[in-house]
């Protein structure tokens, strides 16, 4: 069982490369980038996995701060489980201290849902992580809503946020980063009551 001194692995899910940077599917990367800025770190290539990492601490100085490893897998979404599991093992992180930040089709745009465990709901990044290490990790689900009309899901998630969505995006990414910090500092129930919408 994990304890307060164990590190946390915060995984922003997305696809590497500039072509994907502003896609809905890459909102996990956006949140990870903001968290890296907050802890004053820059992403560097991981030695032990196909990923970029930043190490640091979140929360107030002292016993309330938490050691974190921020991760952006560079393996493409559907292979995220390999790099995440390698880093979990290398840093000796309990699975319940792993947090996946990802886009969620079944949650309206801009809404957040935090939970521990559960299914993958067709999300290839979660599917890969669950296959590699089981389902018992935290998820911060960033709502992107369903595709309009007959648009295919794959096309929708690999499109950039619309101009209307982009007006709120920076605020929503900021709120998601706050939710991750709250989860680490105060636990799942407190974070759910503050951020689940």
PDB file of C-alpha atoms in Angstrom:
ATOM      1  CA  UNK A   1       0.000   0.000   0.000  1.00  0.00           C
ATOM      2  CA  UNK A   2       1.233   3.497  -0.778  1.00  0.00           C
ATOM      3  CA  UNK A   3       2.017   6.151   1.817  1.00  0.00           C
ATOM      4  CA  UNK A   4       2.477   9.922   1.887  1.00  0.00           C
ATOM      5  CA  UNK A   5       6.188   9.753   1.081  1.00  0.00           C
ATOM      6  CA  UNK A   6       5.719   7.781  -2.152  1.00  0.00           C
ATOM      7  CA  UNK A   7       6.230   9.781  -5.357  1.00  0.00           C
ATOM      8  CA  UNK A   8       3.402  10.429  -7.833  1.00  0.00           C
ATOM      9  CA  UNK A   9       3.610   9.765 -11.570  1.00  0.00           C
ATOM     10  CA  UNK A  10       1.459  12.275 -13.467  1.00  0.00           C
ATOM     11  CA  UNK A  11       0.941  11.112 -17.045  1.00  0.00           C
ATOM     12  CA  UNK A  12      -0.320  13.557 -19.638  1.00  0.00           C
ATOM     13  CA  UNK A  13      -1.654  11.468 -22.528  1.00  0.00           C
ATOM     14  CA  UNK A  14      -1.199  12.665 -26.097  1.00  0.00           C
ATOM     15  CA  UNK A  15       0.651  12.093 -29.351  1.00  0.00           C
ATOM     16  CA  UNK A  16       4.164  13.470 -29.981  1.00  0.00           C
ATOM     17  CA  UNK A  17       5.014  15.970 -32.701  1.00  0.00           C
ATOM     18  CA  UNK A  18       3.796  19.387 -33.865  1.00  0.00           C
ATOM     19  CA  UNK A  19       1.022  17.975 -36.082  1.00  0.00           C
ATOM     20  CA  UNK A  20      -0.837  16.773 -32.975  1.00  0.00           C
ATOM     21  CA  UNK A  21       0.069  19.527 -30.509  1.00  0.00           C
ATOM     22  CA  UNK A  22      -3.280  21.371 -30.511  1.00  0.00           C
ATOM     23  CA  UNK A  23      -5.541  18.308 -30.998  1.00  0.00           C
ATOM     24  CA  UNK A  24      -8.317  17.482 -28.546  1.00  0.00           C
ATOM     25  CA  UNK A  25      -6.534  14.151 -27.947  1.00  0.00           C
ATOM     26  CA  UNK A  26      -3.498  16.086 -26.659  1.00  0.00           C
ATOM     27  CA  UNK A  27      -5.113  17.948 -23.777  1.00  0.00           C
ATOM     28  CA  UNK A  28      -3.200  15.668 -21.376  1.00  0.00           C
ATOM     29  CA  UNK A  29       0.073  17.020 -22.789  1.00  0.00           C
ATOM     30  CA  UNK A  30      -1.249  20.580 -22.344  1.00  0.00           C
ATOM     31  CA  UNK A  31      -1.980  19.984 -18.652  1.00  0.00           C
ATOM     32  CA  UNK A  32       1.413  18.290 -18.140  1.00  0.00           C
ATOM     33  CA  UNK A  33       3.169  21.265 -19.782  1.00  0.00           C
ATOM     34  CA  UNK A  34       1.397  23.690 -17.446  1.00  0.00           C
ATOM     35  CA  UNK A  35       2.271  21.598 -14.374  1.00  0.00           C
ATOM     36  CA  UNK A  36       5.924  21.554 -15.517  1.00  0.00           C
ATOM     37  CA  UNK A  37       5.868  25.359 -15.750  1.00  0.00           C
ATOM     38  CA  UNK A  38       4.373  25.588 -12.252  1.00  0.00           C
ATOM     39  CA  UNK A  39       7.151  23.485 -10.724  1.00  0.00           C
ATOM     40  CA  UNK A  40       9.796  25.355 -12.710  1.00  0.00           C
ATOM     41  CA  UNK A  41      10.941  22.352 -14.743  1.00  0.00           C
ATOM     42  CA  UNK A  42      11.540  21.546 -18.399  1.00  0.00           C
ATOM     43  CA  UNK A  43      10.736  18.234 -20.027  1.00  0.00           C
ATOM     44  CA  UNK A  44      13.774  16.109 -20.887  1.00  0.00           C
ATOM     45  CA  UNK A  45      14.119  12.762 -22.584  1.00  0.00           C
ATOM     46  CA  UNK A  46      13.763   9.911 -20.098  1.00  0.00           C
ATOM     47  CA  UNK A  47      16.728   7.541 -19.861  1.00  0.00           C
ATOM     48  CA  UNK A  48      14.563   4.527 -19.051  1.00  0.00           C
ATOM     49  CA  UNK A  49      11.591   4.863 -21.403  1.00  0.00           C
ATOM     50  CA  UNK A  50      10.268   6.390 -24.605  1.00  0.00           C
ATOM     51  CA  UNK A  51       8.960   9.483 -22.838  1.00  0.00           C
ATOM     52  CA  UNK A  52       9.774  12.979 -21.668  1.00  0.00           C
ATOM     53  CA  UNK A  53       9.907  13.619 -17.920  1.00  0.00           C
ATOM     54  CA  UNK A  54      10.202  16.416 -15.372  1.00  0.00           C
ATOM     55  CA  UNK A  55      10.831  15.806 -11.683  1.00  0.00           C
ATOM     56  CA  UNK A  56       9.861  18.238  -8.957  1.00  0.00           C
ATOM     57  CA  UNK A  57       7.523  18.937  -6.056  1.00  0.00           C
ATOM     58  CA  UNK A  58       3.992  20.331  -5.933  1.00  0.00           C
ATOM     59  CA  UNK A  59       2.252  21.921  -3.007  1.00  0.00           C
ATOM     60  CA  UNK A  60       3.490  24.153  -0.200  1.00  0.00           C
ATOM     61  CA  UNK A  61       7.072  23.667   1.042  1.00  0.00           C
ATOM     62  CA  UNK A  62       7.344  21.238   3.934  1.00  0.00           C
ATOM     63  CA  UNK A  63       5.472  18.041   4.756  1.00  0.00           C
ATOM     64  CA  UNK A  64       2.506  19.014   2.541  1.00  0.00           C
ATOM     65  CA  UNK A  65       4.551  18.960  -0.662  1.00  0.00           C
ATOM     66  CA  UNK A  66       4.505  15.911  -2.918  1.00  0.00           C
ATOM     67  CA  UNK A  67       7.300  14.539  -5.077  1.00  0.00           C
ATOM     68  CA  UNK A  68       6.104  14.225  -8.659  1.00  0.00           C
ATOM     69  CA  UNK A  69       7.383  12.880 -11.933  1.00  0.00           C
ATOM     70  CA  UNK A  70       5.515  14.433 -14.856  1.00  0.00           C
ATOM     71  CA  UNK A  71       5.437  12.208 -17.933  1.00  0.00           C
ATOM     72  CA  UNK A  72       4.591  12.695 -21.592  1.00  0.00           C
ATOM     73  CA  UNK A  73       4.853   9.319 -23.386  1.00  0.00           C
ATOM     74  CA  UNK A  74       6.509   9.741 -26.803  1.00  0.00           C
ATOM     75  CA  UNK A  75       5.276   6.374 -28.061  1.00  0.00           C
ATOM     76  CA  UNK A  76       1.966   7.525 -29.577  1.00  0.00           C
ATOM     77  CA  UNK A  77      -1.268   7.186 -27.669  1.00  0.00           C
ATOM     78  CA  UNK A  78      -2.045   3.512 -28.273  1.00  0.00           C
ATOM     79  CA  UNK A  79       1.367   2.414 -26.910  1.00  0.00           C
ATOM     80  CA  UNK A  80       1.434   4.638 -23.792  1.00  0.00           C
ATOM     81  CA  UNK A  81       1.364   1.712 -21.357  1.00  0.00           C
ATOM     82  CA  UNK A  82       4.945   0.592 -22.077  1.00  0.00           C
ATOM     83  CA  UNK A  83       6.724   3.846 -21.200  1.00  0.00           C
ATOM     84  CA  UNK A  84       4.386   4.562 -18.256  1.00  0.00           C
ATOM     85  CA  UNK A  85       4.949   1.131 -16.698  1.00  0.00           C
ATOM     86  CA  UNK A  86       8.730   1.361 -17.220  1.00  0.00           C
ATOM     87  CA  UNK A  87       8.801   4.723 -15.414  1.00  0.00           C
ATOM     88  CA  UNK A  88       6.441   3.530 -12.666  1.00  0.00           C
ATOM     89  CA  UNK A  89       8.831   0.652 -11.991  1.00  0.00           C
ATOM     90  CA  UNK A  90      11.990   2.768 -12.255  1.00  0.00           C
ATOM     91  CA  UNK A  91      10.730   5.416  -9.801  1.00  0.00           C
ATOM     92  CA  UNK A  92       9.043   2.766  -7.565  1.00  0.00           C
ATOM     93  CA  UNK A  93       5.639   4.445  -7.783  1.00  0.00           C
ATOM     94  CA  UNK A  94       2.632   2.494  -6.441  1.00  0.00           C
ATOM     95  CA  UNK A  95      -0.040   2.095  -9.134  1.00  0.00           C
ATOM     96  CA  UNK A  96      -2.532   4.109  -7.044  1.00  0.00           C
ATOM     97  CA  UNK A  97      -0.061   7.018  -7.241  1.00  0.00           C
ATOM     98  CA  UNK A  98      -0.247   7.066 -11.051  1.00  0.00           C
ATOM     99  CA  UNK A  99      -2.550   9.750 -12.520  1.00  0.00           C
ATOM    100  CA  UNK A 100      -3.553   9.755 -16.203  1.00  0.00           C
ATOM    101  CA  UNK A 101      -4.755  13.123 -17.522  1.00  0.00           C
ATOM    102  CA  UNK A 102      -6.734  12.571 -20.716  1.00  0.00           C
ATOM    103  CA  UNK A 103      -9.511  13.711 -23.045  1.00  0.00           C
ATOM    104  CA  UNK A 104     -12.947  12.172 -22.411  1.00  0.00           C
ATOM    105  CA  UNK A 105     -15.687  11.927 -25.064  1.00  0.00           C
ATOM    106  CA  UNK A 106     -18.522  11.127 -22.653  1.00  0.00           C
ATOM    107  CA  UNK A 107     -18.050  14.287 -20.602  1.00  0.00           C
ATOM    108  CA  UNK A 108     -19.217  17.670 -21.951  1.00  0.00           C
ATOM    109  CA  UNK A 109     -16.547  20.109 -23.106  1.00  0.00           C
ATOM    110  CA  UNK A 110     -14.792  21.800 -20.218  1.00  0.00           C
ATOM    111  CA  UNK A 111     -16.206  19.542 -17.504  1.00  0.00           C
ATOM    112  CA  UNK A 112     -13.857  17.513 -15.316  1.00  0.00           C
ATOM    113  CA  UNK A 113     -14.281  14.119 -13.681  1.00  0.00           C
ATOM    114  CA  UNK A 114     -11.740  12.574 -11.331  1.00  0.00           C
ATOM    115  CA  UNK A 115     -11.834   8.907 -10.412  1.00  0.00           C
ATOM    116  CA  UNK A 116      -9.766   5.915  -9.364  1.00  0.00           C
ATOM    117  CA  UNK A 117      -9.885   2.815 -11.564  1.00  0.00           C
ATOM    118  CA  UNK A 118     -12.602   1.884 -14.027  1.00  0.00           C
ATOM    119  CA  UNK A 119     -12.767   1.021 -17.701  1.00  0.00           C
ATOM    120  CA  UNK A 120     -11.059   2.699 -20.650  1.00  0.00           C
ATOM    121  CA  UNK A 121     -14.250   3.774 -22.491  1.00  0.00           C
ATOM    122  CA  UNK A 122     -12.519   3.108 -25.823  1.00  0.00           C
ATOM    123  CA  UNK A 123      -9.645   5.495 -25.060  1.00  0.00           C
ATOM    124  CA  UNK A 124      -6.519   3.952 -26.597  1.00  0.00           C
ATOM    125  CA  UNK A 125      -4.112   5.548 -24.113  1.00  0.00           C
ATOM    126  CA  UNK A 126      -6.042   4.199 -21.128  1.00  0.00           C
ATOM    127  CA  UNK A 127      -6.481   0.835 -22.845  1.00  0.00           C
ATOM    128  CA  UNK A 128      -2.705   0.536 -23.242  1.00  0.00           C
ATOM    129  CA  UNK A 129      -2.004   1.660 -19.653  1.00  0.00           C
ATOM    130  CA  UNK A 130      -4.597  -0.737 -18.199  1.00  0.00           C
ATOM    131  CA  UNK A 131      -3.248  -3.658 -20.245  1.00  0.00           C
ATOM    132  CA  UNK A 132       0.262  -2.910 -18.969  1.00  0.00           C
ATOM    133  CA  UNK A 133      -0.442  -2.342 -15.266  1.00  0.00           C
ATOM    134  CA  UNK A 134      -4.100  -2.986 -14.436  1.00  0.00           C
ATOM    135  CA  UNK A 135      -6.902  -0.422 -13.951  1.00  0.00           C
ATOM    136  CA  UNK A 136      -6.138   0.807 -10.422  1.00  0.00           C
ATOM    137  CA  UNK A 137      -4.714   4.235 -11.256  1.00  0.00           C
ATOM    138  CA  UNK A 138      -6.305   7.688 -11.004  1.00  0.00           C
ATOM    139  CA  UNK A 139      -7.803   9.480 -13.981  1.00  0.00           C
ATOM    140  CA  UNK A 140      -8.401  13.184 -14.506  1.00  0.00           C
ATOM    141  CA  UNK A 141     -10.904  13.176 -17.360  1.00  0.00           C
ATOM    142  CA  UNK A 142     -11.085  16.404 -19.379  1.00  0.00           C
ATOM    143  CA  UNK A 143     -14.404  16.566 -21.210  1.00  0.00           C
ATOM    144  CA  UNK A 144     -14.268  17.150 -24.960  1.00  0.00           C
ATOM    145  CA  UNK A 145     -17.858  16.099 -25.743  1.00  0.00           C
ATOM    146  CA  UNK A 146     -19.050  13.896 -28.603  1.00  0.00           C
ATOM    147  CA  UNK A 147     -18.320  14.548 -32.290  1.00  0.00           C
ATOM    148  CA  UNK A 148     -20.967  16.528 -34.164  1.00  0.00           C
ATOM    149  CA  UNK A 149     -23.229  14.858 -36.715  1.00  0.00           C
ATOM    150  CA  UNK A 150     -21.703  11.825 -38.348  1.00  0.00           C
ATOM    151  CA  UNK A 151     -18.076  12.743 -37.751  1.00  0.00           C
ATOM    152  CA  UNK A 152     -15.992   9.713 -36.795  1.00  0.00           C
ATOM    153  CA  UNK A 153     -14.592   9.679 -33.262  1.00  0.00           C
ATOM    154  CA  UNK A 154     -11.021   9.205 -34.560  1.00  0.00           C
ATOM    155  CA  UNK A 155     -11.343  12.307 -36.775  1.00  0.00           C
ATOM    156  CA  UNK A 156     -12.855  14.350 -33.952  1.00  0.00           C
ATOM    157  CA  UNK A 157     -10.181  13.632 -31.327  1.00  0.00           C
ATOM    158  CA  UNK A 158      -7.373  14.283 -33.842  1.00  0.00           C
ATOM    159  CA  UNK A 159      -8.764  17.715 -34.777  1.00  0.00           C
ATOM    160  CA  UNK A 160      -7.696  20.914 -33.047  1.00  0.00           C
ATOM    161  CA  UNK A 161     -10.068  22.526 -30.574  1.00  0.00           C
ATOM    162  CA  UNK A 162     -12.547  24.820 -32.329  1.00  0.00           C
ATOM    163  CA  UNK A 163     -12.168  28.600 -32.152  1.00  0.00           C
ATOM    164  CA  UNK A 164     -15.085  28.744 -29.679  1.00  0.00           C
ATOM    165  CA  UNK A 165     -13.504  26.050 -27.488  1.00  0.00           C
ATOM    166  CA  UNK A 166     -10.113  27.780 -27.608  1.00  0.00           C
ATOM    167  CA  UNK A 167     -11.576  30.883 -25.921  1.00  0.00           C
ATOM    168  CA  UNK A 168     -11.897  28.872 -22.703  1.00  0.00           C
ATOM    169  CA  UNK A 169      -9.120  26.338 -23.203  1.00  0.00           C
ATOM    170  CA  UNK A 170      -6.353  28.072 -21.224  1.00  0.00           C
ATOM    171  CA  UNK A 171      -8.691  28.519 -18.243  1.00  0.00           C
ATOM    172  CA  UNK A 172      -9.824  24.880 -18.426  1.00  0.00           C
ATOM    173  CA  UNK A 173      -6.266  23.529 -18.686  1.00  0.00           C
ATOM    174  CA  UNK A 174      -5.377  25.681 -15.664  1.00  0.00           C
ATOM    175  CA  UNK A 175      -8.348  24.270 -13.740  1.00  0.00           C
ATOM    176  CA  UNK A 176      -7.301  20.723 -14.658  1.00  0.00           C
ATOM    177  CA  UNK A 177      -3.788  21.366 -13.330  1.00  0.00           C
ATOM    178  CA  UNK A 178      -5.371  22.695 -10.112  1.00  0.00           C
ATOM    179  CA  UNK A 179      -7.415  19.489  -9.877  1.00  0.00           C
ATOM    180  CA  UNK A 180      -4.270  17.333 -10.175  1.00  0.00           C
ATOM    181  CA  UNK A 181      -2.564  19.344  -7.422  1.00  0.00           C
ATOM    182  CA  UNK A 182      -5.664  19.055  -5.213  1.00  0.00           C
ATOM    183  CA  UNK A 183      -5.778  15.282  -5.758  1.00  0.00           C
ATOM    184  CA  UNK A 184      -2.167  14.929  -4.614  1.00  0.00           C
ATOM    185  CA  UNK A 185      -2.473  17.276  -1.635  1.00  0.00           C
ATOM    186  CA  UNK A 186      -5.948  16.492  -0.315  1.00  0.00           C
ATOM    187  CA  UNK A 187      -6.969  13.130  -1.753  1.00  0.00           C
ATOM    188  CA  UNK A 188      -9.548  11.937  -4.260  1.00  0.00           C
ATOM    189  CA  UNK A 189     -12.750  12.738  -2.368  1.00  0.00           C
ATOM    190  CA  UNK A 190     -11.789  16.352  -1.715  1.00  0.00           C
ATOM    191  CA  UNK A 191     -10.641  16.801  -5.310  1.00  0.00           C
ATOM    192  CA  UNK A 192     -13.872  15.250  -6.630  1.00  0.00           C
ATOM    193  CA  UNK A 193     -16.087  17.513  -4.535  1.00  0.00           C
ATOM    194  CA  UNK A 194     -14.099  20.586  -5.621  1.00  0.00           C
ATOM    195  CA  UNK A 195     -13.661  19.804  -9.338  1.00  0.00           C
ATOM    196  CA  UNK A 196     -16.129  17.176 -10.587  1.00  0.00           C
ATOM    197  CA  UNK A 197     -18.739  19.073 -12.545  1.00  0.00           C
TER     198      UNK A 197
END
